[in-house]
């Protein structure tokens, strides 16, 4: 685990800040104001410091988290489970794909009923589903906090929080940075959430994607209305010359209507040594993972290739979210 200045200098947030999110759900990135964002970041840094120093934390002892994952996951589910274990709590899990059973779930009814029941067993629920809006359904059914771990092509706020945390650790700041989002901007839920945080910091944005996979118009309109500078292009080589943070995404195969449509765009962009050599000095490369072909393995050796360090940051961020929303702090 990388030990940054931010983690080294981490202080316990004040009592008042620690209870700012108590009882709240985490459904989207746009629900956050800068104060809430900063308390999540500060609490995560404080927890990471405890992890690095091998201090034993027990503030979730006796509490149970339900991980309800109706879509594939490696990092998100396992880092949530690890986070709960690191805080001394326990975990119950459903991990199954709804690919062939979407009929009842897509009506919302059975998700509502499952959540109503599981809510009575646990203290916090973490939900992933292929249906956009599923986190809201879960939150309506549950009295305990619900954390959205990815909902269809909609939002993935906890990933975006760890992305911001990673940029802050690696770059020291977000102010004044140019962030380039690359790949599947249409279906990629991580970028849909990330832009809401980049907006709070006033970053300049470059969107690079195939024409078929551009950022949805409602999102670009929202950003423009808030005065964010956006450049949309299909030329990656040009874009990286001005980029401080390159955020690469996987083409979201599972969201395409037909295999043919996916095949036509699947290898549109590959970040390789040539791209990295032409990029702005010190460019940070992020990816929520899993990677398919979007980043050549040879790029892993660059100091700015931070995607595996980024995945590690999921643990302290999710420790912060679990304890802040349930009010079991530090
Ligand atoms: C992302 C997701 O599930 O949306 N992965 C993750 O949570 N780390 C990105 C992806 O699957 O491409």
PDB file of N, CA, C and O in Angstrom, residues 207-238:
ATOM      1  N   UNK A 207     -13.176  14.462 -23.037  1.00  0.00           N
ATOM      2  CA  UNK A 207     -13.854  13.176 -23.233  1.00  0.00           C
ATOM      3  C   UNK A 207     -13.376  12.562 -24.541  1.00  0.00           C
ATOM      4  O   UNK A 207     -13.526  13.177 -25.605  1.00  0.00           O
ATOM      5  N   UNK A 208     -12.821  11.361 -24.469  1.00  0.00           N
ATOM      6  CA  UNK A 208     -12.369  10.673 -25.683  1.00  0.00           C
ATOM      7  C   UNK A 208     -13.113   9.338 -25.793  1.00  0.00           C
ATOM      8  O   UNK A 208     -12.998   8.488 -24.900  1.00  0.00           O
ATOM      9  N   UNK A 209     -13.873   9.185 -26.863  1.00  0.00           N
ATOM     10  CA  UNK A 209     -14.625   7.933 -27.038  1.00  0.00           C
ATOM     11  C   UNK A 209     -14.972   7.749 -28.503  1.00  0.00           C
ATOM     12  O   UNK A 209     -14.943   8.704 -29.275  1.00  0.00           O
ATOM     13  N   UNK A 210     -15.334   6.513 -28.881  1.00  0.00           N
ATOM     14  CA  UNK A 210     -15.910   6.347 -30.221  1.00  0.00           C
ATOM     15  C   UNK A 210     -17.235   7.120 -30.276  1.00  0.00           C
ATOM     16  O   UNK A 210     -17.881   7.301 -29.227  1.00  0.00           O
ATOM     17  N   UNK A 211     -17.623   7.522 -31.468  1.00  0.00           N
ATOM     18  CA  UNK A 211     -18.866   8.319 -31.633  1.00  0.00           C
ATOM     19  C   UNK A 211     -20.078   7.638 -30.989  1.00  0.00           C
ATOM     20  O   UNK A 211     -20.950   8.277 -30.435  1.00  0.00           O
ATOM     21  N   UNK A 212     -20.087   6.306 -31.100  1.00  0.00           N
ATOM     22  CA  UNK A 212     -21.244   5.548 -30.599  1.00  0.00           C
ATOM     23  C   UNK A 212     -21.332   5.561 -29.072  1.00  0.00           C
ATOM     24  O   UNK A 212     -22.360   5.214 -28.507  1.00  0.00           O
ATOM     25  N   UNK A 213     -20.218   5.930 -28.411  1.00  0.00           N
ATOM     26  CA  UNK A 213     -20.173   5.780 -26.947  1.00  0.00           C
ATOM     27  C   UNK A 213     -19.863   7.086 -26.230  1.00  0.00           C
ATOM     28  O   UNK A 213     -19.187   7.110 -25.195  1.00  0.00           O
ATOM     29  N   UNK A 214     -20.364   8.201 -26.787  1.00  0.00           N
ATOM     30  CA  UNK A 214     -20.091   9.502 -26.162  1.00  0.00           C
ATOM     31  C   UNK A 214     -20.860   9.644 -24.843  1.00  0.00           C
ATOM     32  O   UNK A 214     -21.832   8.934 -24.590  1.00  0.00           O
ATOM     33  N   UNK A 215     -20.397  10.570 -24.028  1.00  0.00           N
ATOM     34  CA  UNK A 215     -21.039  10.856 -22.741  1.00  0.00           C
ATOM     35  C   UNK A 215     -22.498  11.276 -22.978  1.00  0.00           C
ATOM     36  O   UNK A 215     -22.760  12.093 -23.868  1.00  0.00           O
ATOM     37  N   UNK A 216     -23.444  10.732 -22.202  1.00  0.00           N
ATOM     38  CA  UNK A 216     -24.852  11.130 -22.383  1.00  0.00           C
ATOM     39  C   UNK A 216     -25.043  12.652 -22.273  1.00  0.00           C
ATOM     40  O   UNK A 216     -24.372  13.313 -21.471  1.00  0.00           O
ATOM     41  N   UNK A 217     -25.961  13.138 -23.089  1.00  0.00           N
ATOM     42  CA  UNK A 217     -26.150  14.578 -23.212  1.00  0.00           C
ATOM     43  C   UNK A 217     -26.580  15.238 -21.897  1.00  0.00           C
ATOM     44  O   UNK A 217     -26.157  16.354 -21.589  1.00  0.00           O
ATOM     45  N   UNK A 218     -27.406  14.535 -21.114  1.00  0.00           N
ATOM     46  CA  UNK A 218     -27.851  15.153 -19.850  1.00  0.00           C
ATOM     47  C   UNK A 218     -26.651  15.438 -18.947  1.00  0.00           C
ATOM     48  O   UNK A 218     -26.626  16.438 -18.221  1.00  0.00           O
ATOM     49  N   UNK A 219     -25.626  14.582 -19.014  1.00  0.00           N
ATOM     50  CA  UNK A 219     -24.437  14.794 -18.170  1.00  0.00           C
ATOM     51  C   UNK A 219     -23.584  15.946 -18.710  1.00  0.00           C
ATOM     52  O   UNK A 219     -23.186  16.837 -17.949  1.00  0.00           O
ATOM     53  N   UNK A 220     -23.348  15.969 -20.028  1.00  0.00           N
ATOM     54  CA  UNK A 220     -22.533  17.080 -20.575  1.00  0.00           C
ATOM     55  C   UNK A 220     -23.253  18.413 -20.369  1.00  0.00           C
ATOM     56  O   UNK A 220     -22.626  19.418 -20.029  1.00  0.00           O
ATOM     57  N   UNK A 221     -24.584  18.417 -20.510  1.00  0.00           N
ATOM     58  CA  UNK A 221     -25.336  19.664 -20.283  1.00  0.00           C
ATOM     59  C   UNK A 221     -25.184  20.142 -18.843  1.00  0.00           C
ATOM     60  O   UNK A 221     -24.973  21.323 -18.586  1.00  0.00           O
ATOM     61  N   UNK A 222     -25.286  19.194 -17.918  1.00  0.00           N
ATOM     62  CA  UNK A 222     -25.153  19.551 -16.497  1.00  0.00           C
ATOM     63  C   UNK A 222     -23.787  20.185 -16.238  1.00  0.00           C
ATOM     64  O   UNK A 222     -23.680  21.222 -15.578  1.00  0.00           O
ATOM     65  N   UNK A 223     -22.738  19.578 -16.795  1.00  0.00           N
ATOM     66  CA  UNK A 223     -21.380  20.079 -16.576  1.00  0.00           C
ATOM     67  C   UNK A 223     -21.211  21.472 -17.189  1.00  0.00           C
ATOM     68  O   UNK A 223     -20.635  22.376 -16.567  1.00  0.00           O
ATOM     69  N   UNK A 224     -21.728  21.642 -18.410  1.00  0.00           N
ATOM     70  CA  UNK A 224     -21.618  22.947 -19.085  1.00  0.00           C
ATOM     71  C   UNK A 224     -22.347  24.024 -18.290  1.00  0.00           C
ATOM     72  O   UNK A 224     -21.838  25.131 -18.094  1.00  0.00           O
ATOM     73  N   UNK A 225     -23.540  23.673 -17.787  1.00  0.00           N
ATOM     74  CA  UNK A 225     -24.306  24.646 -16.997  1.00  0.00           C
ATOM     75  C   UNK A 225     -23.573  25.074 -15.732  1.00  0.00           C
ATOM     76  O   UNK A 225     -23.794  26.158 -15.214  1.00  0.00           O
ATOM     77  N   UNK A 226     -22.704  24.212 -15.233  1.00  0.00           N
ATOM     78  CA  UNK A 226     -21.935  24.556 -14.020  1.00  0.00           C
ATOM     79  C   UNK A 226     -20.615  25.223 -14.379  1.00  0.00           C
ATOM     80  O   UNK A 226     -19.757  25.424 -13.521  1.00  0.00           O
ATOM     81  N   UNK A 227     -20.397  25.498 -15.655  1.00  0.00           N
ATOM     82  CA  UNK A 227     -19.204  26.246 -16.069  1.00  0.00           C
ATOM     83  C   UNK A 227     -17.957  25.393 -16.233  1.00  0.00           C
ATOM     84  O   UNK A 227     -16.838  25.923 -16.270  1.00  0.00           O
ATOM     85  N   UNK A 228     -18.123  24.071 -16.314  1.00  0.00           N
ATOM     86  CA  UNK A 228     -16.960  23.194 -16.496  1.00  0.00           C
ATOM     87  C   UNK A 228     -16.538  23.210 -17.969  1.00  0.00           C
ATOM     88  O   UNK A 228     -17.378  23.145 -18.860  1.00  0.00           O
ATOM     89  N   UNK A 229     -15.205  23.313 -18.171  1.00  0.00           N
ATOM     90  CA  UNK A 229     -14.689  23.313 -19.554  1.00  0.00           C
ATOM     91  C   UNK A 229     -14.576  21.874 -20.049  1.00  0.00           C
ATOM     92  O   UNK A 229     -13.888  21.053 -19.437  1.00  0.00           O
ATOM     93  N   UNK A 230     -15.269  21.564 -21.152  1.00  0.00           N
ATOM     94  CA  UNK A 230     -15.231  20.200 -21.693  1.00  0.00           C
ATOM     95  C   UNK A 230     -14.776  20.236 -23.143  1.00  0.00           C
ATOM     96  O   UNK A 230     -15.245  21.069 -23.925  1.00  0.00           O
ATOM     97  N   UNK A 231     -13.874  19.312 -23.477  1.00  0.00           N
ATOM     98  CA  UNK A 231     -13.504  19.131 -24.876  1.00  0.00           C
ATOM     99  C   UNK A 231     -13.862  17.699 -25.247  1.00  0.00           C
ATOM    100  O   UNK A 231     -13.503  16.772 -24.510  1.00  0.00           O
ATOM    101  N   UNK A 232     -14.610  17.507 -26.331  1.00  0.00           N
ATOM    102  CA  UNK A 232     -14.931  16.144 -26.778  1.00  0.00           C
ATOM    103  C   UNK A 232     -14.156  15.863 -28.058  1.00  0.00           C
ATOM    104  O   UNK A 232     -14.179  16.668 -28.991  1.00  0.00           O
ATOM    105  N   UNK A 233     -13.466  14.741 -28.094  1.00  0.00           N
ATOM    106  CA  UNK A 233     -12.639  14.411 -29.255  1.00  0.00           C
ATOM    107  C   UNK A 233     -12.554  12.896 -29.424  1.00  0.00           C
ATOM    108  O   UNK A 233     -12.862  12.150 -28.485  1.00  0.00           O
ATOM    109  N   UNK A 234     -12.113  12.469 -30.628  1.00  0.00           N
ATOM    110  CA  UNK A 234     -11.840  11.032 -30.753  1.00  0.00           C
ATOM    111  C   UNK A 234     -10.332  10.802 -30.903  1.00  0.00           C
ATOM    112  O   UNK A 234      -9.886   9.707 -31.164  1.00  0.00           O
ATOM    113  N   UNK A 235      -9.538  11.877 -30.707  1.00  0.00           N
ATOM    114  CA  UNK A 235      -8.092  11.789 -30.904  1.00  0.00           C
ATOM    115  C   UNK A 235      -7.341  11.679 -29.568  1.00  0.00           C
ATOM    116  O   UNK A 235      -7.032  12.681 -28.924  1.00  0.00           O
ATOM    117  N   UNK A 236      -7.045  10.461 -29.184  1.00  0.00           N
ATOM    118  CA  UNK A 236      -6.393  10.220 -27.896  1.00  0.00           C
ATOM    119  C   UNK A 236      -4.981  10.797 -27.836  1.00  0.00           C
ATOM    120  O   UNK A 236      -4.575  11.394 -26.835  1.00  0.00           O
ATOM    121  N   UNK A 237      -4.241  10.641 -28.942  1.00  0.00           N
ATOM    122  CA  UNK A 237      -2.853  11.089 -28.985  1.00  0.00           C
ATOM    123  C   UNK A 237      -2.735  12.595 -28.717  1.00  0.00           C
ATOM    124  O   UNK A 237      -1.843  13.047 -27.994  1.00  0.00           O
ATOM    125  N   UNK A 238      -3.657  13.363 -29.271  1.00  0.00           N
ATOM    126  CA  UNK A 238      -3.687  14.812 -29.026  1.00  0.00           C
ATOM    127  C   UNK A 238      -4.067  15.088 -27.572  1.00  0.00           C
ATOM    128  O   UNK A 238      -3.473  15.934 -26.910  1.00  0.00           O
TER     129      UNK A 238
END
